Amino acid sequence: MHRTCLLLPIISWEILNRLVQSIIFQFNAPLLVVYLLTFKVRIMKFTIHQRYITLAQVLILPLAITFSSCKKLIEIPANPNDKVSTPRVFSDSLNVLGALTGIYATFGTGGFGGSINTGYTSIYTSLASDELVALNPDEFNTNAIQVTSGTVSQIWRSAYAGIYQCNAFIEGLAASNSVSASFRQQVTGEVLTARSLYYFHLVNQFGDVPIITGTDFKVNALEKRMPADSVYGFILKDLTSAAGMLKVQYPSPGRMRPNLHVVRALLAKVYLYRGAWQQAADLSGQIIQSGTYELVEPSKTFLDGSKEALWQMPSLSTFAGIVDAMSLVPWSNTIAPNYYLSSYLTDAFEANDLRKQAWLSLNNVVSGTTTTPYYYPGKYKKTDVYATPLEGYMFFRLSEQYLINAEALAKLNQLDAARLSLNKVRNRAGLLNTTAVSQEEVLAAIEKERFTELFAEQGNRWYDLKRIGKITSVLGARKTGFTATDALFPIPLNEINTNINMTQNPGY
């Protein structure tokens, strides 16, 4: 070798993963993510002798790329004069993929808290419903949320930061002629899907919300709240467009980037929420019958690469595991968790339900002569990013589509078909077929199954109670001082103070 270089000897996948993750998060550079992830795939194809490579090849080339344009794409400008996207970001497909990776990074899977799509929604809506109980007084758990709540403000800001990214990407790509039409269509469909998920959570947590479609700071700062019906209409429009752009094949290895079935999954969910039973049944049925996905045993459902996953995000953080685990799993098995499962939830599991063993973790806390059992969510268990087996954050999975299919068919009074889909979920959990007969009984069985299958996951329980009209009757009986206005979070006070067109939710 005629030049001085650092050698990487025979590289294991684990060592390479650690190197890549460390570099990615040291520099916080989306383009670097794409380069290194591509590099990982390429190196695993090399022969044993070809794995002797220079460390300079790993570091210098990506570092030579200008990352400032991608960083600007992520950040919301402090004033209207800031430029969000530059021609360089969209100068070729690699740079575009870098910007796209930045969008997915904002979804947030590492560290504490997370984005509206991860920890914030899963944890705080569970506290607001009847799933989680806080060990110490908590504003969500006691329905005492203030308009000055920092958590609510962060939920709101994380959503609109992500939406801003999506808008900047769509605008920048539309102005570029540097990529092929097929590539442009693919990545635009992905971003429309991501933006739709942000708005889905916003409308379910806050009700009427502003619909932001551009990056003009002056315009966005004065947008008024739009009716929930209009927000759902906007979501359906975006998803319908995305469905025409994406293919059933995933655009990259793994299931981090959405395909057509992911779009169908969110469409099916939106149609279910809107009472469009036939559309919900048809779309969920297409996913089920595609043969792409399969139910796996509960202990393997949330592992990285799960065959049940439609859309699953790996944890790329070098200092933390899945965000929900970081927030919910106690640091010791001898202490009480900060958030534990309510008796309403634990009692809802039937005897011999495999999910109870796989998804409910238990700490027995001893105080003197008294031992108190605390169950807490155990769908995600890994607080160490390097702990094996690896886990992946789940946005959509097959069992939810079976339950959507079952409910939609039951609403259409196709009860035999509804029971078939319901029983798929029950049988996977080691349970016998449902004994429900009438339409009312089948719907009640599905509601209960959604409680035990989807608990502490993507806000499903809190959203369900609202959409089926039971939130006041159920939570009113289970939570002290609950009123109908507690079905929505308050609009953050700062948004009210800085936007003369912004209004507050009733009760706040």
Short mmCIF file of C-alpha atoms in Angstrom, two decimals:
data_model
loop_
_atom_site.label_atom_id
_atom_site.label_comp_id
_atom_site.label_asym_id
_atom_site.label_seq_id
_atom_site.Cartn_x
_atom_site.Cartn_y
_atom_site.Cartn_z
CA MET A 1 0.00 0.00 0.00
CA HIS A 2 1.55 3.28 -1.10
CA ARG A 3 -0.30 5.58 1.26
CA THR A 4 -0.70 5.78 4.98
CA CYS A 5 -4.14 4.70 6.10
CA LEU A 6 -6.03 3.18 8.98
CA LEU A 7 -7.29 -0.33 8.39
CA LEU A 8 -10.54 -1.87 9.43
CA PRO A 9 -9.80 -5.57 9.98
CA ILE A 10 -12.45 -8.25 9.58
CA ILE A 11 -15.59 -6.36 10.53
CA SER A 12 -18.53 -7.94 12.28
CA TRP A 13 -22.00 -6.55 11.64
CA GLU A 14 -22.28 -5.50 15.30
CA ILE A 15 -18.99 -3.55 15.26
CA LEU A 16 -19.92 -1.88 12.00
CA ASN A 17 -23.32 -0.95 13.43
CA ARG A 18 -21.68 0.68 16.42
CA LEU A 19 -19.25 2.62 14.27
CA VAL A 20 -21.98 3.86 11.96
CA GLN A 21 -24.33 4.83 14.79
CA SER A 22 -21.58 6.66 16.66
CA ILE A 23 -20.61 8.72 13.61
CA ILE A 24 -24.22 9.48 12.68
CA PHE A 25 -25.16 10.92 16.01
CA GLN A 26 -21.88 12.70 16.67
CA PHE A 27 -22.40 14.77 13.53
CA ASN A 28 -26.22 14.74 13.44
CA ALA A 29 -26.07 14.63 9.66
CA PRO A 30 -28.83 13.04 7.59
CA LEU A 31 -26.62 12.76 4.50
CA LEU A 32 -24.08 10.90 6.57
CA VAL A 33 -26.81 8.52 7.67
CA VAL A 34 -27.61 7.61 4.10
CA TYR A 35 -23.96 7.28 3.07
CA LEU A 36 -23.08 5.05 6.00
CA LEU A 37 -26.20 2.92 5.84
CA THR A 38 -25.48 2.38 2.15
CA PHE A 39 -21.87 1.62 3.06
CA LYS A 40 -23.03 -1.01 5.58
CA VAL A 41 -25.05 -2.82 2.96
CA ARG A 42 -22.19 -2.74 0.47
CA ILE A 43 -19.53 -3.98 2.87
CA MET A 44 -21.55 -7.02 3.88
CA LYS A 45 -21.52 -8.05 0.21
CA PHE A 46 -17.71 -8.01 0.05
CA THR A 47 -15.56 -11.12 0.32
CA ILE A 48 -13.47 -11.61 3.44
CA HIS A 49 -10.40 -10.09 1.75
CA GLN A 50 -12.28 -7.08 0.47
CA ARG A 51 -13.25 -6.05 3.99
CA TYR A 52 -9.82 -4.50 4.53
CA ILE A 53 -10.77 -0.91 3.83
CA THR A 54 -9.44 2.45 4.88
CA LEU A 55 -11.15 4.23 7.70
CA ALA A 56 -10.68 7.36 5.59
CA GLN A 57 -13.15 5.91 3.11
CA VAL A 58 -15.73 5.74 5.88
CA LEU A 59 -15.09 9.19 7.30
CA ILE A 60 -13.56 11.61 4.83
CA LEU A 61 -15.93 11.24 1.90
CA PRO A 62 -19.16 11.84 3.82
CA LEU A 63 -17.55 14.57 5.88
CA ALA A 64 -16.55 16.32 2.67
CA ILE A 65 -20.24 16.70 1.84
CA THR A 66 -21.77 19.96 2.97
CA PHE A 67 -24.28 19.12 5.68
CA SER A 68 -25.53 22.62 6.40
CA SER A 69 -28.26 22.45 3.79
CA CYS A 70 -29.71 19.30 5.35
CA LYS A 71 -29.55 20.79 8.81
CA LYS A 72 -31.43 23.83 7.58
CA LEU A 73 -34.07 21.55 6.13
CA ILE A 74 -34.74 20.18 9.59
CA GLU A 75 -34.78 23.40 11.58
CA ILE A 76 -37.75 25.74 11.81
CA PRO A 77 -36.49 29.26 11.11
CA ALA A 78 -36.53 31.83 13.89
CA ASN A 79 -37.58 34.50 11.43
CA PRO A 80 -39.10 34.63 7.96
CA ASN A 81 -35.81 35.59 6.32
CA ASP A 82 -34.18 32.25 7.08
CA LYS A 83 -33.85 29.94 4.10
CA VAL A 84 -35.02 26.41 4.72
CA SER A 85 -33.96 24.50 1.65
CA THR A 86 -31.16 25.10 -0.82
CA PRO A 87 -30.62 23.76 -4.33
CA ARG A 88 -27.78 21.60 -3.00
CA VAL A 89 -30.16 19.55 -0.84
CA PHE A 90 -32.01 18.45 -3.97
CA SER A 91 -29.07 18.39 -6.36
CA ASP A 92 -29.06 14.59 -6.69
CA SER A 93 -30.75 11.49 -5.31
CA LEU A 94 -28.18 10.95 -2.55
CA ASN A 95 -28.73 14.43 -1.15
CA VAL A 96 -32.50 13.97 -1.42
CA LEU A 97 -32.23 10.71 0.51
CA GLY A 98 -30.22 12.56 3.13
CA ALA A 99 -33.03 15.06 3.58
CA LEU A 100 -35.55 12.22 3.67
CA THR A 101 -33.57 10.47 6.39
CA GLY A 102 -33.66 13.70 8.39
CA ILE A 103 -37.45 13.55 8.25
CA TYR A 104 -37.46 10.00 9.57
CA ALA A 105 -34.95 10.92 12.27
CA THR A 106 -37.37 13.56 13.53
CA PHE A 107 -39.97 10.87 14.09
CA GLY A 108 -37.71 10.08 17.04
CA THR A 109 -36.82 6.66 18.36
CA GLY A 110 -33.84 7.34 20.60
CA GLY A 111 -33.40 9.19 23.87
CA PHE A 112 -36.13 10.38 26.19
CA GLY A 113 -39.58 11.69 25.33
CA GLY A 114 -39.67 11.26 21.59
CA SER A 115 -41.88 12.93 19.01
CA ILE A 116 -45.66 13.02 18.71
CA ASN A 117 -45.37 9.75 16.79
CA THR A 118 -43.55 7.87 19.56
CA GLY A 119 -43.11 8.33 23.30
CA TYR A 120 -45.16 11.48 23.73
CA THR A 121 -48.30 9.95 22.26
CA SER A 122 -47.91 6.42 23.62
CA ILE A 123 -47.22 7.52 27.19
CA TYR A 124 -49.26 10.66 27.73
CA THR A 125 -52.44 9.47 26.03
CA SER A 126 -52.17 6.27 28.10
CA LEU A 127 -52.01 8.40 31.24
CA ALA A 128 -54.99 10.43 30.02
CA SER A 129 -57.00 7.26 29.45
CA ASP A 130 -57.33 4.18 31.68
CA GLU A 131 -54.12 2.36 30.76
CA LEU A 132 -51.34 3.90 32.84
CA VAL A 133 -51.20 5.19 36.40
CA ALA A 134 -48.49 7.63 37.48
CA LEU A 135 -46.59 6.79 40.66
CA ASN A 136 -46.42 10.50 41.48
CA PRO A 137 -49.04 13.18 40.74
CA ASP A 138 -49.24 13.77 37.00
CA GLU A 139 -51.28 16.37 35.11
CA PHE A 140 -52.29 13.92 32.39
CA ASN A 141 -53.26 11.18 34.81
CA THR A 142 -55.39 13.49 36.96
CA ASN A 143 -56.91 15.45 34.06
CA ALA A 144 -55.36 18.63 35.42
CA ILE A 145 -53.42 19.71 32.34
CA GLN A 146 -52.62 23.41 32.28
CA VAL A 147 -52.35 25.58 29.16
CA THR A 148 -48.78 26.30 30.27
CA SER A 149 -47.85 22.60 30.26
CA GLY A 150 -44.36 22.17 28.87
CA THR A 151 -45.19 18.63 27.77
CA VAL A 152 -48.24 19.68 25.79
CA SER A 153 -46.22 22.46 24.20
CA GLN A 154 -43.52 19.97 23.20
CA ILE A 155 -46.10 17.58 21.73
CA TRP A 156 -47.49 20.41 19.61
CA ARG A 157 -44.08 21.74 18.60
CA SER A 158 -42.69 18.31 17.72
CA ALA A 159 -45.61 17.72 15.38
CA TYR A 160 -45.36 21.02 13.57
CA ALA A 161 -41.56 20.79 13.39
CA GLY A 162 -42.01 17.48 11.58
CA ILE A 163 -44.71 18.93 9.34
CA TYR A 164 -42.45 21.87 8.51
CA GLN A 165 -39.73 19.44 7.46
CA CYS A 166 -42.16 17.62 5.21
CA ASN A 167 -43.36 20.86 3.64
CA ALA A 168 -39.80 22.05 3.02
CA PHE A 169 -38.96 18.73 1.40
CA ILE A 170 -42.00 18.81 -0.88
CA GLU A 171 -41.34 22.42 -1.92
CA GLY A 172 -37.64 21.89 -2.51
CA LEU A 173 -38.06 18.70 -4.50
CA ALA A 174 -40.78 20.26 -6.66
CA ALA A 175 -38.33 22.99 -7.68
CA SER A 176 -35.58 20.53 -8.59
CA ASN A 177 -34.99 18.92 -11.98
CA SER A 178 -32.05 16.84 -10.80
CA VAL A 179 -33.78 13.54 -10.03
CA SER A 180 -35.79 11.10 -12.10
CA ALA A 181 -39.58 11.24 -12.20
CA SER A 182 -39.92 7.79 -10.62
CA PHE A 183 -37.59 8.68 -7.75
CA ARG A 184 -39.38 12.00 -7.21
CA GLN A 185 -42.71 10.19 -7.05
CA GLN A 186 -41.42 7.59 -4.59
CA VAL A 187 -39.95 9.98 -2.04
CA THR A 188 -42.82 12.46 -2.34
CA GLY A 189 -45.24 9.64 -1.53
CA GLU A 190 -43.20 8.75 1.53
CA VAL A 191 -43.21 12.33 2.82
CA LEU A 192 -46.95 12.73 2.25
CA THR A 193 -47.45 9.59 4.34
CA ALA A 194 -45.26 10.95 7.11
CA ARG A 195 -47.09 14.28 7.11
CA SER A 196 -50.41 12.47 7.29
CA LEU A 197 -49.38 10.63 10.44
CA TYR A 198 -48.44 13.91 12.12
CA TYR A 199 -51.85 15.37 11.34
CA PHE A 200 -53.63 12.19 12.42
CA HIS A 201 -52.16 12.47 15.91
CA LEU A 202 -52.71 16.22 16.06
CA VAL A 203 -56.41 16.03 15.23
CA ASN A 204 -56.96 13.22 17.73
CA GLN A 205 -55.14 15.00 20.54
CA PHE A 206 -56.13 18.63 19.96
CA GLY A 207 -59.23 18.49 17.75
CA ASP A 208 -59.31 21.44 15.35
CA VAL A 209 -55.75 22.36 14.34
CA PRO A 210 -54.05 24.60 11.75
CA ILE A 211 -53.32 22.95 8.42
CA ILE A 212 -49.82 24.09 7.47
CA THR A 213 -48.80 23.23 3.92
CA GLY A 214 -45.91 25.61 3.21
CA THR A 215 -42.79 27.12 4.74
CA ASP A 216 -43.68 30.81 4.71
CA PHE A 217 -43.15 31.89 8.31
CA LYS A 218 -45.38 34.94 8.07
CA VAL A 219 -48.30 32.90 6.75
CA ASN A 220 -47.83 29.97 9.11
CA ALA A 221 -47.59 32.18 12.19
CA LEU A 222 -51.15 33.43 11.69
CA GLU A 223 -52.92 30.29 10.52
CA LYS A 224 -56.19 29.60 12.31
CA ARG A 225 -57.47 26.25 13.49
CA MET A 226 -59.41 24.26 10.91
CA PRO A 227 -62.34 21.97 11.79
CA ALA A 228 -61.43 18.35 12.48
CA ASP A 229 -63.46 17.29 9.44
CA SER A 230 -61.25 19.48 7.25
CA VAL A 231 -58.11 18.03 8.82
CA TYR A 232 -59.31 14.51 8.10
CA GLY A 233 -60.13 15.60 4.56
CA PHE A 234 -56.59 16.90 4.17
CA ILE A 235 -55.16 13.63 5.51
CA LEU A 236 -57.26 11.60 3.07
CA LYS A 237 -56.15 13.81 0.19
CA ASP A 238 -52.46 13.36 1.06
CA LEU A 239 -52.82 9.61 1.52
CA THR A 240 -54.78 9.18 -1.69
CA SER A 241 -51.97 10.97 -3.52
CA ALA A 242 -49.35 8.85 -1.75
CA ALA A 243 -51.18 5.65 -2.69
CA GLY A 244 -50.71 6.54 -6.34
CA MET A 245 -46.99 7.13 -5.85
CA LEU A 246 -45.80 4.16 -3.78
CA LYS A 247 -45.37 0.49 -4.66
CA VAL A 248 -45.99 -2.61 -2.57
CA GLN A 249 -42.24 -3.24 -2.56
CA TYR A 250 -40.34 -1.45 0.18
CA PRO A 251 -37.95 1.15 -1.29
CA SER A 252 -35.01 0.04 0.87
CA PRO A 253 -33.97 -2.90 3.06
CA GLY A 254 -36.07 -3.27 6.19
CA ARG A 255 -39.36 -1.50 6.80
CA MET A 256 -38.21 1.95 7.88
CA ARG A 257 -39.51 3.64 4.74
CA PRO A 258 -43.23 3.26 3.98
CA ASN A 259 -44.62 1.33 1.05
CA LEU A 260 -48.13 1.19 -0.44
CA HIS A 261 -49.37 -1.11 2.33
CA VAL A 262 -48.37 1.45 4.96
CA VAL A 263 -50.47 4.05 3.16
CA ARG A 264 -53.36 1.58 3.06
CA ALA A 265 -52.94 0.92 6.78
CA LEU A 266 -53.26 4.58 7.71
CA LEU A 267 -56.10 5.03 5.22
CA ALA A 268 -57.93 2.06 6.74
CA LYS A 269 -57.49 3.58 10.19
CA VAL A 270 -58.72 7.00 9.09
CA TYR A 271 -61.74 5.47 7.35
CA LEU A 272 -62.52 3.48 10.50
CA TYR A 273 -62.41 6.67 12.56
CA ARG A 274 -64.68 8.39 10.04
CA GLY A 275 -67.21 5.55 9.95
CA ALA A 276 -66.49 4.61 6.33
CA TRP A 277 -66.80 0.91 7.09
CA GLN A 278 -66.55 -0.52 3.58
CA GLN A 279 -63.38 1.40 2.74
CA ALA A 280 -61.81 0.38 6.06
CA ALA A 281 -62.73 -3.26 5.47
CA ASP A 282 -61.45 -3.26 1.89
CA LEU A 283 -58.10 -1.61 2.62
CA SER A 284 -57.30 -3.68 5.72
CA GLY A 285 -58.35 -6.77 3.78
CA GLN A 286 -55.90 -5.97 0.99
CA ILE A 287 -53.06 -5.80 3.51
CA ILE A 288 -54.09 -9.02 5.23
CA GLN A 289 -54.39 -10.95 1.99
CA SER A 290 -51.21 -9.57 0.44
CA GLY A 291 -49.13 -12.31 2.06
CA THR A 292 -46.40 -9.80 2.88
CA TYR A 293 -46.98 -9.87 6.62
CA GLU A 294 -47.75 -12.48 9.25
CA LEU A 295 -48.65 -12.55 12.91
CA VAL A 296 -45.78 -13.69 15.12
CA GLU A 297 -45.74 -14.86 18.71
CA PRO A 298 -46.12 -11.97 21.19
CA SER A 299 -42.56 -12.27 22.50
CA LYS A 300 -41.22 -11.54 19.00
CA THR A 301 -43.74 -8.95 17.82
CA PHE A 302 -41.67 -5.84 18.56
CA LEU A 303 -38.26 -7.17 17.61
CA ASP A 304 -36.40 -5.43 14.81
CA GLY A 305 -37.30 -7.08 11.52
CA SER A 306 -40.60 -8.48 12.83
CA LYS A 307 -42.67 -10.06 10.06
CA GLU A 308 -45.71 -8.42 11.63
CA ALA A 309 -44.35 -4.91 11.06
CA LEU A 310 -45.73 -2.74 8.29
CA TRP A 311 -43.80 0.36 9.33
CA GLN A 312 -41.05 -0.03 11.90
CA MET A 313 -38.25 2.36 12.82
CA PRO A 314 -34.95 1.01 14.16
CA SER A 315 -33.29 2.78 17.06
CA LEU A 316 -30.23 4.59 15.71
CA SER A 317 -29.28 6.33 18.94
CA THR A 318 -25.91 5.51 20.45
CA PHE A 319 -27.01 6.26 24.00
CA ALA A 320 -30.50 4.84 24.32
CA GLY A 321 -32.86 2.14 23.21
CA ILE A 322 -36.47 2.50 22.12
CA VAL A 323 -37.91 5.71 23.54
CA ASP A 324 -40.88 4.02 25.23
CA ALA A 325 -38.57 1.63 27.06
CA MET A 326 -36.38 4.52 28.19
CA SER A 327 -39.41 6.21 29.76
CA LEU A 328 -41.30 3.18 31.09
CA VAL A 329 -38.76 0.56 32.17
CA PRO A 330 -37.44 1.15 35.74
CA TRP A 331 -33.68 1.17 36.22
CA SER A 332 -34.01 -1.58 38.84
CA ASN A 333 -36.38 -4.53 39.21
CA THR A 334 -36.79 -3.77 42.91
CA ILE A 335 -38.34 -0.31 42.57
CA ALA A 336 -41.77 0.87 41.53
CA PRO A 337 -41.99 2.13 37.93
CA ASN A 338 -42.86 5.77 37.36
CA TYR A 339 -45.83 4.62 35.31
CA TYR A 340 -47.58 1.31 35.92
CA LEU A 341 -50.53 -0.42 34.29
CA SER A 342 -53.99 0.15 35.72
CA SER A 343 -55.99 -2.70 37.20
CA TYR A 344 -58.60 -2.01 34.51
CA LEU A 345 -56.08 -3.08 31.91
CA THR A 346 -54.42 -5.97 33.72
CA ASP A 347 -57.84 -7.39 34.66
CA ALA A 348 -58.93 -7.25 31.02
CA PHE A 349 -56.50 -10.03 30.06
CA GLU A 350 -58.00 -13.51 29.99
CA ALA A 351 -56.35 -16.47 31.68
CA ASN A 352 -53.53 -18.00 29.61
CA ASP A 353 -53.22 -14.91 27.40
CA LEU A 354 -49.69 -15.08 26.01
CA ARG A 355 -49.59 -11.29 25.70
CA LYS A 356 -49.76 -10.90 29.46
CA GLN A 357 -46.53 -12.82 29.89
CA ALA A 358 -44.80 -11.22 26.90
CA TRP A 359 -45.98 -7.60 27.12
CA LEU A 360 -46.58 -7.02 30.84
CA SER A 361 -43.43 -6.66 32.91
CA LEU A 362 -43.61 -7.05 36.70
CA ASN A 363 -41.70 -5.53 39.59
CA ASN A 364 -42.49 -6.81 43.08
CA VAL A 365 -41.60 -3.98 45.44
CA VAL A 366 -40.91 -4.91 49.05
CA SER A 367 -41.51 -2.40 51.83
CA GLY A 368 -41.15 -3.90 55.29
CA THR A 369 -43.40 -6.93 55.36
CA THR A 370 -45.49 -5.77 52.40
CA THR A 371 -44.88 -6.74 48.78
CA THR A 372 -46.66 -4.70 46.13
CA PRO A 373 -46.79 -5.94 42.52
CA TYR A 374 -46.42 -3.30 39.80
CA TYR A 375 -47.08 -4.23 36.20
CA TYR A 376 -45.70 -1.88 33.57
CA PRO A 377 -45.64 -1.95 29.74
CA GLY A 378 -43.12 -4.44 28.43
CA LYS A 379 -43.66 -4.33 24.70
CA TYR A 380 -40.29 -2.60 24.46
CA LYS A 381 -37.73 -3.81 26.97
CA LYS A 382 -34.37 -2.58 25.75
CA THR A 383 -33.01 0.60 27.31
CA ASP A 384 -29.53 -0.22 25.98
CA VAL A 385 -29.21 0.32 22.24
CA TYR A 386 -26.76 -2.58 21.99
CA ALA A 387 -28.82 -5.08 23.98
CA THR A 388 -29.96 -8.07 21.98
CA PRO A 389 -32.28 -9.02 20.49
CA LEU A 390 -32.72 -5.62 18.86
CA GLU A 391 -36.12 -3.94 18.92
CA GLY A 392 -37.76 -1.61 16.41
CA TYR A 393 -40.36 1.07 17.07
CA MET A 394 -43.69 0.01 15.59
CA PHE A 395 -45.93 2.51 13.82
CA PHE A 396 -48.22 0.00 12.10
CA ARG A 397 -48.51 -3.76 12.41
CA LEU A 398 -50.68 -6.55 11.05
CA SER A 399 -52.72 -7.31 14.17
CA GLU A 400 -54.15 -3.79 14.14
CA GLN A 401 -55.27 -4.34 10.56
CA TYR A 402 -57.06 -7.54 11.60
CA LEU A 403 -58.88 -5.58 14.31
CA ILE A 404 -59.76 -2.75 11.92
CA ASN A 405 -61.03 -5.35 9.48
CA ALA A 406 -63.07 -7.09 12.17
CA GLU A 407 -64.70 -3.88 13.41
CA ALA A 408 -65.51 -2.58 9.94
CA LEU A 409 -67.05 -5.90 8.93
CA ALA A 410 -69.04 -6.06 12.16
CA LYS A 411 -70.40 -2.58 11.49
CA LEU A 412 -71.45 -3.87 8.05
CA ASN A 413 -73.17 -6.77 9.87
CA GLN A 414 -70.86 -9.31 8.21
CA LEU A 415 -70.42 -11.05 11.53
CA ASP A 416 -68.92 -14.36 10.41
CA ALA A 417 -66.14 -12.56 8.54
CA ALA A 418 -65.67 -10.18 11.47
CA ARG A 419 -65.22 -13.07 13.88
CA LEU A 420 -62.63 -14.67 11.58
CA SER A 421 -60.44 -11.56 11.71
CA LEU A 422 -60.97 -11.13 15.45
CA ASN A 423 -60.06 -14.76 16.09
CA LYS A 424 -56.78 -14.38 14.22
CA VAL A 425 -55.64 -11.96 16.92
CA ARG A 426 -57.08 -14.05 19.75
CA ASN A 427 -55.55 -17.29 18.51
CA ARG A 428 -52.13 -15.66 18.18
CA ALA A 429 -52.47 -14.76 21.87
CA GLY A 430 -53.19 -18.40 22.72
CA LEU A 431 -56.91 -17.78 23.25
CA LEU A 432 -59.92 -19.68 21.95
CA ASN A 433 -62.29 -18.25 19.38
CA THR A 434 -64.68 -15.56 20.55
CA THR A 435 -68.08 -16.62 21.86
CA ALA A 436 -69.68 -13.36 20.72
CA VAL A 437 -72.79 -13.89 18.59
CA SER A 438 -74.79 -10.71 18.06
CA GLN A 439 -73.47 -7.56 16.41
CA GLU A 440 -73.39 -5.80 19.77
CA GLU A 441 -71.47 -8.69 21.34
CA VAL A 442 -68.96 -8.86 18.48
CA LEU A 443 -68.29 -5.12 18.65
CA ALA A 444 -67.83 -5.35 22.44
CA ALA A 445 -65.39 -8.23 21.98
CA ILE A 446 -63.41 -6.22 19.42
CA GLU A 447 -63.30 -3.20 21.74
CA LYS A 448 -61.94 -5.37 24.53
CA GLU A 449 -59.42 -7.01 22.20
CA ARG A 450 -58.15 -3.62 21.06
CA PHE A 451 -57.65 -2.71 24.73
CA THR A 452 -55.40 -5.71 25.41
CA GLU A 453 -53.68 -5.84 22.01
CA LEU A 454 -52.93 -2.16 21.43
CA PHE A 455 -52.44 -0.82 24.97
CA ALA A 456 -49.84 1.92 25.47
CA GLU A 457 -49.31 2.02 21.73
CA GLN A 458 -49.80 5.03 19.45
CA GLY A 459 -52.66 6.49 21.49
CA ASN A 460 -55.08 3.79 20.38
CA ARG A 461 -57.07 3.39 23.60
CA TRP A 462 -57.65 7.11 24.20
CA TYR A 463 -58.53 7.63 20.56
CA ASP A 464 -60.85 4.59 20.60
CA LEU A 465 -62.85 5.78 23.59
CA LYS A 466 -63.45 9.09 21.84
CA ARG A 467 -64.38 7.76 18.43
CA ILE A 468 -66.88 5.21 19.78
CA GLY A 469 -68.45 7.81 22.07
CA LYS A 470 -67.53 6.17 25.38
CA ILE A 471 -64.83 8.42 26.76
CA THR A 472 -67.06 10.25 29.23
CA SER A 473 -68.90 7.16 30.45
CA VAL A 474 -65.76 5.02 30.81
CA LEU A 475 -63.27 7.55 32.13
CA GLY A 476 -65.93 9.41 34.10
CA ALA A 477 -66.42 6.22 36.12
CA ARG A 478 -62.72 5.39 36.41
CA LYS A 479 -61.07 8.78 36.95
CA THR A 480 -61.92 11.38 39.56
CA GLY A 481 -63.10 14.69 38.16
CA PHE A 482 -63.11 13.66 34.50
CA THR A 483 -65.29 15.85 32.27
CA ALA A 484 -66.08 15.82 28.56
CA THR A 485 -63.63 18.65 27.88
CA ASP A 486 -60.77 16.44 29.08
CA ALA A 487 -61.12 14.49 25.82
CA LEU A 488 -58.75 16.98 24.18
CA PHE A 489 -55.44 18.51 25.21
CA PRO A 490 -55.30 22.31 25.54
CA ILE A 491 -53.77 24.46 22.85
CA PRO A 492 -50.42 25.63 24.31
CA LEU A 493 -50.66 29.12 25.80
CA ASN A 494 -47.68 30.31 23.80
CA GLU A 495 -49.55 29.52 20.58
CA ILE A 496 -52.51 31.57 21.80
CA ASN A 497 -50.27 34.49 22.78
CA THR A 498 -48.33 34.62 19.52
CA ASN A 499 -51.16 34.02 17.04
CA ILE A 500 -54.18 36.33 17.18
CA ASN A 501 -56.18 33.81 15.14
CA MET A 502 -55.60 30.89 17.52
CA THR A 503 -58.44 29.79 19.82
CA GLN A 504 -58.47 27.58 22.90
CA ASN A 505 -60.28 24.29 23.44
CA PRO A 506 -63.33 24.41 25.75
CA GLY A 507 -62.61 23.82 29.42
CA TYR A 508 -59.16 25.43 29.43
#
